Coordinates of C-alpha atoms and ligand atoms in Angstrom, one line a residue:
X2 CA -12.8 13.5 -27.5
X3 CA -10.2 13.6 -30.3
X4 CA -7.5 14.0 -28.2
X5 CA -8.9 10.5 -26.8
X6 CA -9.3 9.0 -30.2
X7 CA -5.8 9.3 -30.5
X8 CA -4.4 7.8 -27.4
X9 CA -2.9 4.4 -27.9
X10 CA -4.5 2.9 -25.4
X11 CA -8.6 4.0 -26.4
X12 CA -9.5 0.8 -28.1
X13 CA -8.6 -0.9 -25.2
X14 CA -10.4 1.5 -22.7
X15 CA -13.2 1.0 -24.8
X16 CA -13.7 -2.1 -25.2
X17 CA -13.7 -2.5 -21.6
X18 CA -15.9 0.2 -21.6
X19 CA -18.7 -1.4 -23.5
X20 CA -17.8 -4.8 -21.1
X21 CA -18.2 -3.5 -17.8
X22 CA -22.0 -3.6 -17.0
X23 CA -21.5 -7.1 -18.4
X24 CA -18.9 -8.0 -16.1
X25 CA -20.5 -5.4 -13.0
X26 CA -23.3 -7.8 -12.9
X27 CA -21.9 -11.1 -12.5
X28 CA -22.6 -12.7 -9.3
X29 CA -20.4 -13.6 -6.5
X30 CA -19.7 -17.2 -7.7
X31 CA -18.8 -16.1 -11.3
X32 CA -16.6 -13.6 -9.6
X33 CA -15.1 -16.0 -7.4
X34 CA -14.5 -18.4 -10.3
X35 CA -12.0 -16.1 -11.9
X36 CA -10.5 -15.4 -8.6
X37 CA -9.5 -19.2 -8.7
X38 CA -8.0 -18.6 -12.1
X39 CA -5.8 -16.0 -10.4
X40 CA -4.8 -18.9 -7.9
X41 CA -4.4 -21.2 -9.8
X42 CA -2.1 -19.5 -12.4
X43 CA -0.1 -17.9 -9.2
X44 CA -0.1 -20.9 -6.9
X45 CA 0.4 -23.4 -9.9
X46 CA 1.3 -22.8 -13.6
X47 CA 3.3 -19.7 -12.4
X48 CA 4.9 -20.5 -9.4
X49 CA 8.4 -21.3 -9.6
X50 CA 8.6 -18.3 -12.7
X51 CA 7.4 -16.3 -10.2
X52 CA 10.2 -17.3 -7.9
X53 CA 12.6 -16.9 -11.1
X54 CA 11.8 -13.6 -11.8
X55 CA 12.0 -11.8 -7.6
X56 CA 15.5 -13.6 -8.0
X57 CA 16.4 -11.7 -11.0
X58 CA 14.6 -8.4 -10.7
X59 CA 15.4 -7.9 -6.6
X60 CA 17.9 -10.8 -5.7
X61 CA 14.6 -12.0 -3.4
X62 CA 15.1 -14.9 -1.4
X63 CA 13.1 -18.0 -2.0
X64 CA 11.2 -18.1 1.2
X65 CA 10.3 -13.9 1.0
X66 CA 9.0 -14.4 -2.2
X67 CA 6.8 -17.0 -0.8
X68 CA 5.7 -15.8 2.0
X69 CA 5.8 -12.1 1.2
X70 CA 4.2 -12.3 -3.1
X71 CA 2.8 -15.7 -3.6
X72 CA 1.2 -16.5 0.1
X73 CA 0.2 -13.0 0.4
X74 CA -1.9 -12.8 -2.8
X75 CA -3.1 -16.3 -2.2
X76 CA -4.3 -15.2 1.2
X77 CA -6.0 -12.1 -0.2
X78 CA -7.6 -14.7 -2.9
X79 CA -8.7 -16.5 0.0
X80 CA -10.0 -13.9 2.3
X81 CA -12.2 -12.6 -0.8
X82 CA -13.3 -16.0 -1.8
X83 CA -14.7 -16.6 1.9
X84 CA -16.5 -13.1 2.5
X85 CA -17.6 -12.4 -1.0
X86 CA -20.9 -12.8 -0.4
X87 CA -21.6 -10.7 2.4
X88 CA -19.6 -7.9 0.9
X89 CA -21.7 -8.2 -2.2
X90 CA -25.2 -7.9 0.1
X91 CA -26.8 -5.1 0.2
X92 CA -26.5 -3.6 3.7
X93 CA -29.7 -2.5 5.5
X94 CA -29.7 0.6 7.2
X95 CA -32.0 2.5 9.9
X96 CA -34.7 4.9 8.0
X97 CA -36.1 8.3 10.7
X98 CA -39.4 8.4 11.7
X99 CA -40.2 11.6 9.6
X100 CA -40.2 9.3 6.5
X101 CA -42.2 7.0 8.0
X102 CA -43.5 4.4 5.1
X103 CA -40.4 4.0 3.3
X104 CA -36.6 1.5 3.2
X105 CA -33.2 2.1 3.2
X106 CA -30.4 0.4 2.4
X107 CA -26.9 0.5 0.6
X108 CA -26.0 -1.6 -2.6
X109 CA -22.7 -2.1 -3.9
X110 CA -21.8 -1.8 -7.8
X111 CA -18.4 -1.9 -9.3
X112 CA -17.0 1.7 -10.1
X113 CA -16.5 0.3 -13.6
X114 CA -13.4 0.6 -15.7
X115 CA -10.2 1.3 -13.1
X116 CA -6.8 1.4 -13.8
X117 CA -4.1 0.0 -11.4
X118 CA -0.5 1.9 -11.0
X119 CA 2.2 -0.3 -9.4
X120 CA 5.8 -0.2 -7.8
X121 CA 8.2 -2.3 -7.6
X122 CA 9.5 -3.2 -4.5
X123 CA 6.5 -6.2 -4.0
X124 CA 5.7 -6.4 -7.7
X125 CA 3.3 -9.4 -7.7
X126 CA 2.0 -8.5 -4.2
X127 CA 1.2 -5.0 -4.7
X128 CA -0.2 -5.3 -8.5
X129 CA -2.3 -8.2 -8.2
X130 CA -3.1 -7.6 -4.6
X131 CA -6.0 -4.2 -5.2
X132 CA -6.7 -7.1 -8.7
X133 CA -8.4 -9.2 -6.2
X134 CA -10.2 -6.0 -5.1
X135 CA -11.1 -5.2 -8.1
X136 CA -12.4 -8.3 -9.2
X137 CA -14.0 -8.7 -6.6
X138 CA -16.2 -5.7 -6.7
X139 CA -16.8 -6.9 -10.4
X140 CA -15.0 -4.2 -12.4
X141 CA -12.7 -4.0 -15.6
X142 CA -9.0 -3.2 -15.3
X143 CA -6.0 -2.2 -16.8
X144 CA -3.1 -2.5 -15.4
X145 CA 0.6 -0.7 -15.5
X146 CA 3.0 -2.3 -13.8
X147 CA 6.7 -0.9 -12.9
X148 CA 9.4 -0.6 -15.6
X149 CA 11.9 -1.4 -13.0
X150 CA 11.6 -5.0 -12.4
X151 CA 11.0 -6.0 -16.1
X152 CA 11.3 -9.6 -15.5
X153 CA 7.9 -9.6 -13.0
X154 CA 6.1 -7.3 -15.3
X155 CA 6.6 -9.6 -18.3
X156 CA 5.5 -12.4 -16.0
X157 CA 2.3 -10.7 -14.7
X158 CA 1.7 -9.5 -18.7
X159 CA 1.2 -13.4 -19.6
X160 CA -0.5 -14.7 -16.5
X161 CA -3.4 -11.7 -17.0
X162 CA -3.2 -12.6 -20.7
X163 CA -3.5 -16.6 -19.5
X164 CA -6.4 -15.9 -17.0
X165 CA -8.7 -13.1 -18.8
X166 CA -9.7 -11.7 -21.8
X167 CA -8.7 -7.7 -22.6
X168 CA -11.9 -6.6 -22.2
X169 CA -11.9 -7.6 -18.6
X170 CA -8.5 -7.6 -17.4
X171 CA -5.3 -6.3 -19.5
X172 CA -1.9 -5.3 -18.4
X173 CA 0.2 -2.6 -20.2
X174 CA 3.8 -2.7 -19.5
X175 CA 5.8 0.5 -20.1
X176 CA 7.7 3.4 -18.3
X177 CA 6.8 7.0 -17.2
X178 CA 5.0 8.0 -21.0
X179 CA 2.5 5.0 -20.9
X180 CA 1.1 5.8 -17.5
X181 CA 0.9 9.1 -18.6
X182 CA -1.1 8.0 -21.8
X183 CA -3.3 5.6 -19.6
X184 CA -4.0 8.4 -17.0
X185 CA -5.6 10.8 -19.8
X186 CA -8.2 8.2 -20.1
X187 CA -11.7 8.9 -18.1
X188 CA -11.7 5.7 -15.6
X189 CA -14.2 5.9 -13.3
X190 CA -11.5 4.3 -10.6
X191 CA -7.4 4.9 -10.4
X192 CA -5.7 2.6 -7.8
X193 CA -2.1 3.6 -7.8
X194 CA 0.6 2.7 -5.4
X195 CA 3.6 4.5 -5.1
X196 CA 5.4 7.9 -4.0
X197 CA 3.8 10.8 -3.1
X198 CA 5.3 12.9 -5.8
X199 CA 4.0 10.5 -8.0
X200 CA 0.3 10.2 -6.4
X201 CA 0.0 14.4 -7.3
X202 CA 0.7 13.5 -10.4
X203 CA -2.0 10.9 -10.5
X204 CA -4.6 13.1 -8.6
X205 CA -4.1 16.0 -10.6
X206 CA -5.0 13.9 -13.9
X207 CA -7.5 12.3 -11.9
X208 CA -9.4 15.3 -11.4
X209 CA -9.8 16.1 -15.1
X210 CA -11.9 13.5 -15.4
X211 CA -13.1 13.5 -11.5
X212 CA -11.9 9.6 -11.3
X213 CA -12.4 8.9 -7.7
X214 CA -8.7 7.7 -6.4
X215 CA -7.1 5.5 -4.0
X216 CA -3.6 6.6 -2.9
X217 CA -1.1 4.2 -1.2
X218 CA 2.1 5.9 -1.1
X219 CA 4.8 6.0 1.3
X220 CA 7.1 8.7 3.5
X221 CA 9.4 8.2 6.7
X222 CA 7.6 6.2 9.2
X223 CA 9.2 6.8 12.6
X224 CA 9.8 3.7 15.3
X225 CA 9.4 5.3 18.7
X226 CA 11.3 2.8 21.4
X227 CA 10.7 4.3 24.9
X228 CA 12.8 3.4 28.2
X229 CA 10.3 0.9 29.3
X230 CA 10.6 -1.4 26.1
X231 CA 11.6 -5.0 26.1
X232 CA 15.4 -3.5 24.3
X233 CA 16.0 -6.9 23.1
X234 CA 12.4 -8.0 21.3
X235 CA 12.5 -4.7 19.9
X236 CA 15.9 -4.7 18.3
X237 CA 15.0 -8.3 17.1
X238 CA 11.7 -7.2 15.3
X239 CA 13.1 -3.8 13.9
X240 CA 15.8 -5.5 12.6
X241 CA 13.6 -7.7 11.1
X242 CA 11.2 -5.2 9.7
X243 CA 14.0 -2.4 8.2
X244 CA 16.3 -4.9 6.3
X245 CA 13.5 -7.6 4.9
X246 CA 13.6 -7.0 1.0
X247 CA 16.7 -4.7 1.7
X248 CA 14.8 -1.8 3.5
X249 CA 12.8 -1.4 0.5
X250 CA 9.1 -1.1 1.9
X251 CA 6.9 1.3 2.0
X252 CA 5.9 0.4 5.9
X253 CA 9.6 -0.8 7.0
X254 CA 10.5 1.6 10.0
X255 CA 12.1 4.4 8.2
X256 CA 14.0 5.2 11.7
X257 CA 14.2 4.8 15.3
X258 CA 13.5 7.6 17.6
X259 CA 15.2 6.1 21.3
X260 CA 14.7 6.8 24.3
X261 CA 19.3 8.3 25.2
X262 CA 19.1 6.4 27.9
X263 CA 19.1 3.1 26.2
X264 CA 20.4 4.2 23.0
X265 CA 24.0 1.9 23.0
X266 CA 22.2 -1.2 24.6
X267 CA 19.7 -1.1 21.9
X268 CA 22.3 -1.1 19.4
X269 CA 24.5 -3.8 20.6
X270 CA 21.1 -6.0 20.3
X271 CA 21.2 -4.8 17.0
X272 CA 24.2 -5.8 16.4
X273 CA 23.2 -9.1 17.6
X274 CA 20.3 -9.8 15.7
X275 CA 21.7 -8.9 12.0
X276 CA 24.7 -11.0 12.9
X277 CA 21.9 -14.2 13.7
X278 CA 19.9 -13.4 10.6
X279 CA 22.4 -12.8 7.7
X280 CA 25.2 -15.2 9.3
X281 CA 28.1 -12.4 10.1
X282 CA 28.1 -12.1 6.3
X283 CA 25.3 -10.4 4.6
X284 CA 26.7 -10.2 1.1
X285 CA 27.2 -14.2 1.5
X286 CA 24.0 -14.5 2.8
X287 CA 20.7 -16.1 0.9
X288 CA 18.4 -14.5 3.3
X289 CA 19.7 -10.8 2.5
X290 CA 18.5 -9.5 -1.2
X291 CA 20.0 -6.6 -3.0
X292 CA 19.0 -2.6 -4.6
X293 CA 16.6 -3.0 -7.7
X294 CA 18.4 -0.4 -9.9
X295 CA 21.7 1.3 -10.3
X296 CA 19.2 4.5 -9.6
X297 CA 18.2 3.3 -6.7
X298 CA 22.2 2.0 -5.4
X299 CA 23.1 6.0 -6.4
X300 CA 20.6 7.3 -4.5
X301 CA 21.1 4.8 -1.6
X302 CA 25.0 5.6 -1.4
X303 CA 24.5 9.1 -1.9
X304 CA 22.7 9.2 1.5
X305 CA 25.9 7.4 2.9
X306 CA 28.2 9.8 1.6
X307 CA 26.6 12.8 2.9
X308 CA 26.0 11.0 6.0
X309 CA 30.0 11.0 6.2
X310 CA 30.3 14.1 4.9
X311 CA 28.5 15.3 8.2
X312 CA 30.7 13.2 10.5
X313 CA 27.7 11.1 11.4
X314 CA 28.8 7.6 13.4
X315 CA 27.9 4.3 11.6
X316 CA 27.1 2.1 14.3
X317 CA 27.2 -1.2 11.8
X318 CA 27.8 -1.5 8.4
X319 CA 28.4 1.0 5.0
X320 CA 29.6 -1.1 2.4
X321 CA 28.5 -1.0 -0.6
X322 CA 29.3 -3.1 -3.9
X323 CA 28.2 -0.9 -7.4
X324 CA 28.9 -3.8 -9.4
X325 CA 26.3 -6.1 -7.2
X326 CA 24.0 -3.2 -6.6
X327 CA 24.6 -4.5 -2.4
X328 CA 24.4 -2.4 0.4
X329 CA 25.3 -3.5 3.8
X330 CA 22.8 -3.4 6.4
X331 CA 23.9 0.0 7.8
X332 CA 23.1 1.6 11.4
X333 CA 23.8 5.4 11.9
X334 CA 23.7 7.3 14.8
X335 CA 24.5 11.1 15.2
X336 CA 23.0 12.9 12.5
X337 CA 22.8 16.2 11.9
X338 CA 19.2 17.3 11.4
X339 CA 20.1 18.4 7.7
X340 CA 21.3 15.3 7.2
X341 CA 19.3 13.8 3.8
X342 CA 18.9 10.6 5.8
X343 CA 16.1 12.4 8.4
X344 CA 14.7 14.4 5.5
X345 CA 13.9 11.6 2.4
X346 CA 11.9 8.7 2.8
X347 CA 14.6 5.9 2.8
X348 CA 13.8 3.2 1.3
X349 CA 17.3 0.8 1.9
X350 CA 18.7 -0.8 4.0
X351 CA 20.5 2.1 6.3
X352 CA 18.7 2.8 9.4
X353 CA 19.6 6.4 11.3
X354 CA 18.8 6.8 15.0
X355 CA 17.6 9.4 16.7
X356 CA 17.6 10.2 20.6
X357 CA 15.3 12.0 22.4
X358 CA 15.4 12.9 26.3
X359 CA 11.4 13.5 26.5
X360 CA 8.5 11.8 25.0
X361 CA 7.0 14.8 24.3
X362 CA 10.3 15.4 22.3
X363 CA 9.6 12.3 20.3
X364 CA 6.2 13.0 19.4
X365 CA 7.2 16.7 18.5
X366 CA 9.7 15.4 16.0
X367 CA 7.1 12.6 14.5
X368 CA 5.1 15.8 14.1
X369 CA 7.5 18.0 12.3
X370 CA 7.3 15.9 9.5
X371 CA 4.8 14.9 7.1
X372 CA 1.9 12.3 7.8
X373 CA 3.2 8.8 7.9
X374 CA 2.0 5.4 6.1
X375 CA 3.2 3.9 9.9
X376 CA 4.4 4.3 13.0
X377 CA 5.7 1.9 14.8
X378 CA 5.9 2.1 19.0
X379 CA 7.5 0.0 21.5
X380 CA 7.3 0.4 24.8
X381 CA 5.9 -1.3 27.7
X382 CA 3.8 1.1 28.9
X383 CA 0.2 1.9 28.3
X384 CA 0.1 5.6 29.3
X385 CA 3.2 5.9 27.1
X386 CA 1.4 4.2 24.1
X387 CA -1.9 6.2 24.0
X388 CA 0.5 9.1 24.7
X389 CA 1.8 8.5 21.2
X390 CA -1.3 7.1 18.9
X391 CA -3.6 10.0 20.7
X392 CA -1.0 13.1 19.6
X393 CA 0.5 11.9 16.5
X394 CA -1.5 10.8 13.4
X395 CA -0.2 7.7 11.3
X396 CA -2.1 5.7 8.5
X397 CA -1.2 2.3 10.8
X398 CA 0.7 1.8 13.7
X399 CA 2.0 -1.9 15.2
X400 CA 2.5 -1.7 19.1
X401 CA 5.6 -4.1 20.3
X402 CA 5.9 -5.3 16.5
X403 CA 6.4 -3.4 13.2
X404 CA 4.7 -4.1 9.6
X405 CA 2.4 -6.9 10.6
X406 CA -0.7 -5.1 10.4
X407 CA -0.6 -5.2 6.5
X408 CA -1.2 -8.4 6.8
X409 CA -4.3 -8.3 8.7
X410 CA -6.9 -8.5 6.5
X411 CA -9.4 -7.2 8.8
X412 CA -7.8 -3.6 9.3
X413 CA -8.1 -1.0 6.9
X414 CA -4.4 -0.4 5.2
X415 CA -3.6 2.9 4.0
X416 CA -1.9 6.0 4.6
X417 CA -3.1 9.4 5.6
X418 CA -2.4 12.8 3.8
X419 CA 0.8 13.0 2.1
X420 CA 1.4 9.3 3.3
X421 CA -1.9 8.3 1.2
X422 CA -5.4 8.5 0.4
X423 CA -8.1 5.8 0.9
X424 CA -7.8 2.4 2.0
X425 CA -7.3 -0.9 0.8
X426 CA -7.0 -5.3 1.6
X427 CA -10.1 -7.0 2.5
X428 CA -13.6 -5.8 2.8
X429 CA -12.1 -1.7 2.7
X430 CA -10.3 -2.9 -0.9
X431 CA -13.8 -4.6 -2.2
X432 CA -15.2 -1.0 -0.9
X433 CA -12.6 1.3 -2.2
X434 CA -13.2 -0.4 -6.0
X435 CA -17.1 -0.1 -5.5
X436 CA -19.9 2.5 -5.6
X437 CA -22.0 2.7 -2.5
X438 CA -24.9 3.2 -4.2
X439 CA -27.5 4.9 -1.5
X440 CA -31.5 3.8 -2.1
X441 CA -34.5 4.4 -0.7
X442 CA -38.0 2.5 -1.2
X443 CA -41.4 3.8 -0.9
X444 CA -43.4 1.1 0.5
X445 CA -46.6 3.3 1.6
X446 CA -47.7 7.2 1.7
X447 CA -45.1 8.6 3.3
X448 CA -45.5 11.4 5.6
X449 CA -43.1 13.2 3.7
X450 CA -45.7 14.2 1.4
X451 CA -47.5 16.2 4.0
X452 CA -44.8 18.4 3.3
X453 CA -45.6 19.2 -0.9
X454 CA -47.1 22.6 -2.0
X455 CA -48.9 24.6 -1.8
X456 CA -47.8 25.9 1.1
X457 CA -50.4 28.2 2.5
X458 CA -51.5 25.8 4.4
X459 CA -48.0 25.7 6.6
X460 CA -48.2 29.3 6.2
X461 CA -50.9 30.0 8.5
X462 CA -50.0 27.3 10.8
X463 CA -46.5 28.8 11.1
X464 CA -47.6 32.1 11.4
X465 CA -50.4 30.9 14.5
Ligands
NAD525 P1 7.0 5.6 -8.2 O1 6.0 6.6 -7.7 O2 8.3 6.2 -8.8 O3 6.4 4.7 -9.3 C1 5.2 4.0 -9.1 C2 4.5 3.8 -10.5 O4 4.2 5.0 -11.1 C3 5.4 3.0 -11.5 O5 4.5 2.1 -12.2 C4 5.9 4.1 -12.4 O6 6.1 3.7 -13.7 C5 4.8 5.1 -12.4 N1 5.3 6.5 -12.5 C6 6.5 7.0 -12.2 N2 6.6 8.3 -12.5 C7 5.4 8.6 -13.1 C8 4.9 9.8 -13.6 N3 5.6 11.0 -13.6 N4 3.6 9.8 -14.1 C9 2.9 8.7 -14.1 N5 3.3 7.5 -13.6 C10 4.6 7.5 -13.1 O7 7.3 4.6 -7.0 P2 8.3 3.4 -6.9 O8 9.7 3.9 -6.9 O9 7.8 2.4 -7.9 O10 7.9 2.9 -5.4 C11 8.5 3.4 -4.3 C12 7.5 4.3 -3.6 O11 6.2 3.7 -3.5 C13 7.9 4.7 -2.2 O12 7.5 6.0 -1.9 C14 7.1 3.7 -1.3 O13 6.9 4.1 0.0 C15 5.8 3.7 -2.1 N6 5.0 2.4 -1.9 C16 3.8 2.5 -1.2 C17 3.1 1.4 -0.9 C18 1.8 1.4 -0.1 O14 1.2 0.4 -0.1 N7 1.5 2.5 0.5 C19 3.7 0.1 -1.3 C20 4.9 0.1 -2.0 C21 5.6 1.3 -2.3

């Protein structure tokens, strides 16, 4: 307890603490009432600083921080707003014969007091995104955003501060030492999104406390383009998918496992496509952002080198600019399995490609490796498509698209293993940041009671 005391962050914890059956048993309209807060600060008061800040932290284009931070939280707002009620009822269930006499059903309380780890790479999206969960399920929060876009951290720190009070909603900015400060704290909930190395981190302090967890991290999600795919659609949405926000998401396609026989076709479409989106000049480009940190740009070129080191073939692209933190949108073929490219979850803007003569080949390689978040297939053929989803295991998978089923709020989002733990968005978020409290109602005698001691009397009859 002393070692609690002591933690910086207690007081806050605390008071949140002694909040939360307060704010656990608000109803859905009070709920929804601080949801349109949220809006209205994000969609409103905040908006163009919102803009301001994706342009400074990530060189984000305009229109993908629209469509991919401010729409998407505004649709999650949304989506809550409309099925908050029927999330919040309790749900009836089926009761056996044998306890005849009596109800069931499930309610749905808040876990309580959660804390909410986020990255960087969708910084508004991904922080106040599982907010809206929580909210929603009527719990407290704390929230610890990344330390490496401090421009959108400082933002979200004043439109929490605008929209609640600390003892329902507070945000904590700092690096590494705070979340470990914040994770020594019993919550009853930790959301955290981010790498798996990271996420053991998390559990492992989780489990001193028992904190339930939800887990969205990442890994290499494989793209799995067979013979019978439409080359061209494909290359136009993978291209698309991999070099939005500069290759760094957690579901872009972390490379593409072809079909040989289609290999150089695919790639001139490739070609094709990056030259339509980013005008033969990505670096000029306002559609093409850039590497959050000089970290990040190290790590990035570092894959690059070693690529060449291994006498790999870049198929398009390879430049790179320290000084503007840019990476051309790269496409390598010919790697050497060592290569560092097939063995680290990307996250950039190079793309490797891998050829495979058999699709039993393909899903053996998807299988090598760990668990993905996604896995993206393209193909025109149904046998070939339940080939895949039925022998490999993936968190989500798109068929003839990639990415779009986060933004679905009807299907479960989440990873699976070292990919992730749990799910989140719509109903499943409202569900991952609440307690599905089981009870049962004796209406009348139930038959169960047949059953008390003593027990001679079952005796005898057992023994007839
Ligand atoms: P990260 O794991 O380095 O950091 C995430 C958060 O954890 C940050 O707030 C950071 O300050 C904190 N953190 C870092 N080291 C910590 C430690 N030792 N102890 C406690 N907290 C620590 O991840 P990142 O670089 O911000 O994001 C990239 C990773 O996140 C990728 O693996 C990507 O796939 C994954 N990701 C997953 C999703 C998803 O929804 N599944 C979404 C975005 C990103």
């Amino acid at each position: 307890m002393n070692e609690l005391i002591n933690n910086c962050y207690f007081e806050l914890f605390s008071k949140q603490q002694q909040n939360q059956f307060n704010i656990g048993n608000s109803n859905s309209k009070e709920r929804i009432r601080k949801l349109d807060a949220l809006k209205t600060a994000i969609e409103k008061t905040y908006r163009l600083e919102i803009q301001d800040a994706l342009l400074k932290d990530l060189g984000k284009p305009v229109v993908e921080a629209e469509l991919t931070e401010i729409y998407a939280i505004i649709g999650d707002i949304k989506h809550a707003k409309k099925h908050l009620k029927q999330w919040m009822k309790n749900h009836k269930v089926g009761t056996p014969m044998s306890m005849l006499g009596s109800s069931s059903h499930i309610t749905f309380q808040p876990k309580g007091v959660c804390l909410i780890i986020s990255p960087w790479n969708f910084p508004f999206n991904l922080t106040f995104g599982p907010l809206v969960s929580a909210i929603a399920a009527g719990n407290t929060a704390i929230i610890k955003p990344s330390e490496m876009t401090p421009n959108s951290s400082a933002l979200m720190a004043k439109i929490i501060e605008d929209v609640f009070d600390e003892d329902e909603v507070a945000l904590v900015e700092g690096e590494v030492e705070t979340s470990t400060e914040l994770l020594k704290l019993p919550f009853n909930h930790i959301f955290f999104t981010g790498s798996p190395q990271v996420g053991k981190i998390v559990m492992t302090a989780a489990a001193k406390h028992l904190a339930s967890v939800t887990l969205e991290l990442g890994g290499k999600s494989p793209t799995i383009v067979d013979k019978t795919a439409n080359i061209d659609k494909a290359a136009k949405k993978i291209m698309w998918a991999k070099f939005l926000n500069c290759g760094q998401i957690c579901v872009a396609p972390d490379y593409v496992l072809i079909d040989e026989s289609i290999k150089v076709e695919f790639i001139e479409s490739c070609k094709k496509w990056l030259q339509t989106y980013y005008n033969n000049n990505p670096k000029k480009s306002d559609s093409y952002g850039r590497i959050v940190t000089d970290k990040h740009f190290e790590r990035l070129n570092a894959y690059l080198e070693n690529a060449k080191t291994l006498e790999a073939k870049f198929e398009v692209g390879g430049e790179t600019n320290r000084t503007s933190k840019y990476i051309e949108p790269t496409i390598i073929s010919d790697l050497k399995p060592e290569a560092k490219l097939l063995e680290e979850e990307i996250f950039g803007p190079i793309l490797p490609i891998v050829t495979y003569n058999s699709l039993d080949m393909a899903i053996a390689y998807v299988n090598s490796k760990p668990r993905p978040l996604a896995l993206y297939i393209y193909s025109k053929s149904k046998g070939n498509t339940n080939k895949i989803i039925n022998n490999t295991r993936a968190g989500g998978t798109c068929i003839n698209n990639s990415v779009l089923h986060y933004a679905n709020h009807n299907l479960p989002f989440g990873g699976v293993n070292n990919s992730g733990i749990g799910k989140s968005h719509g109903f499943d978020g409202f569900r991952a940041f609440s307690n599905e409290r089981s009870v049962l109602k004796q209406h009348t005698f139930g038959v169960t009671e047949l059953l008390f001691p003593p027990y001679s009397s079952f005796k005898e009859k057992l023994a007839r």
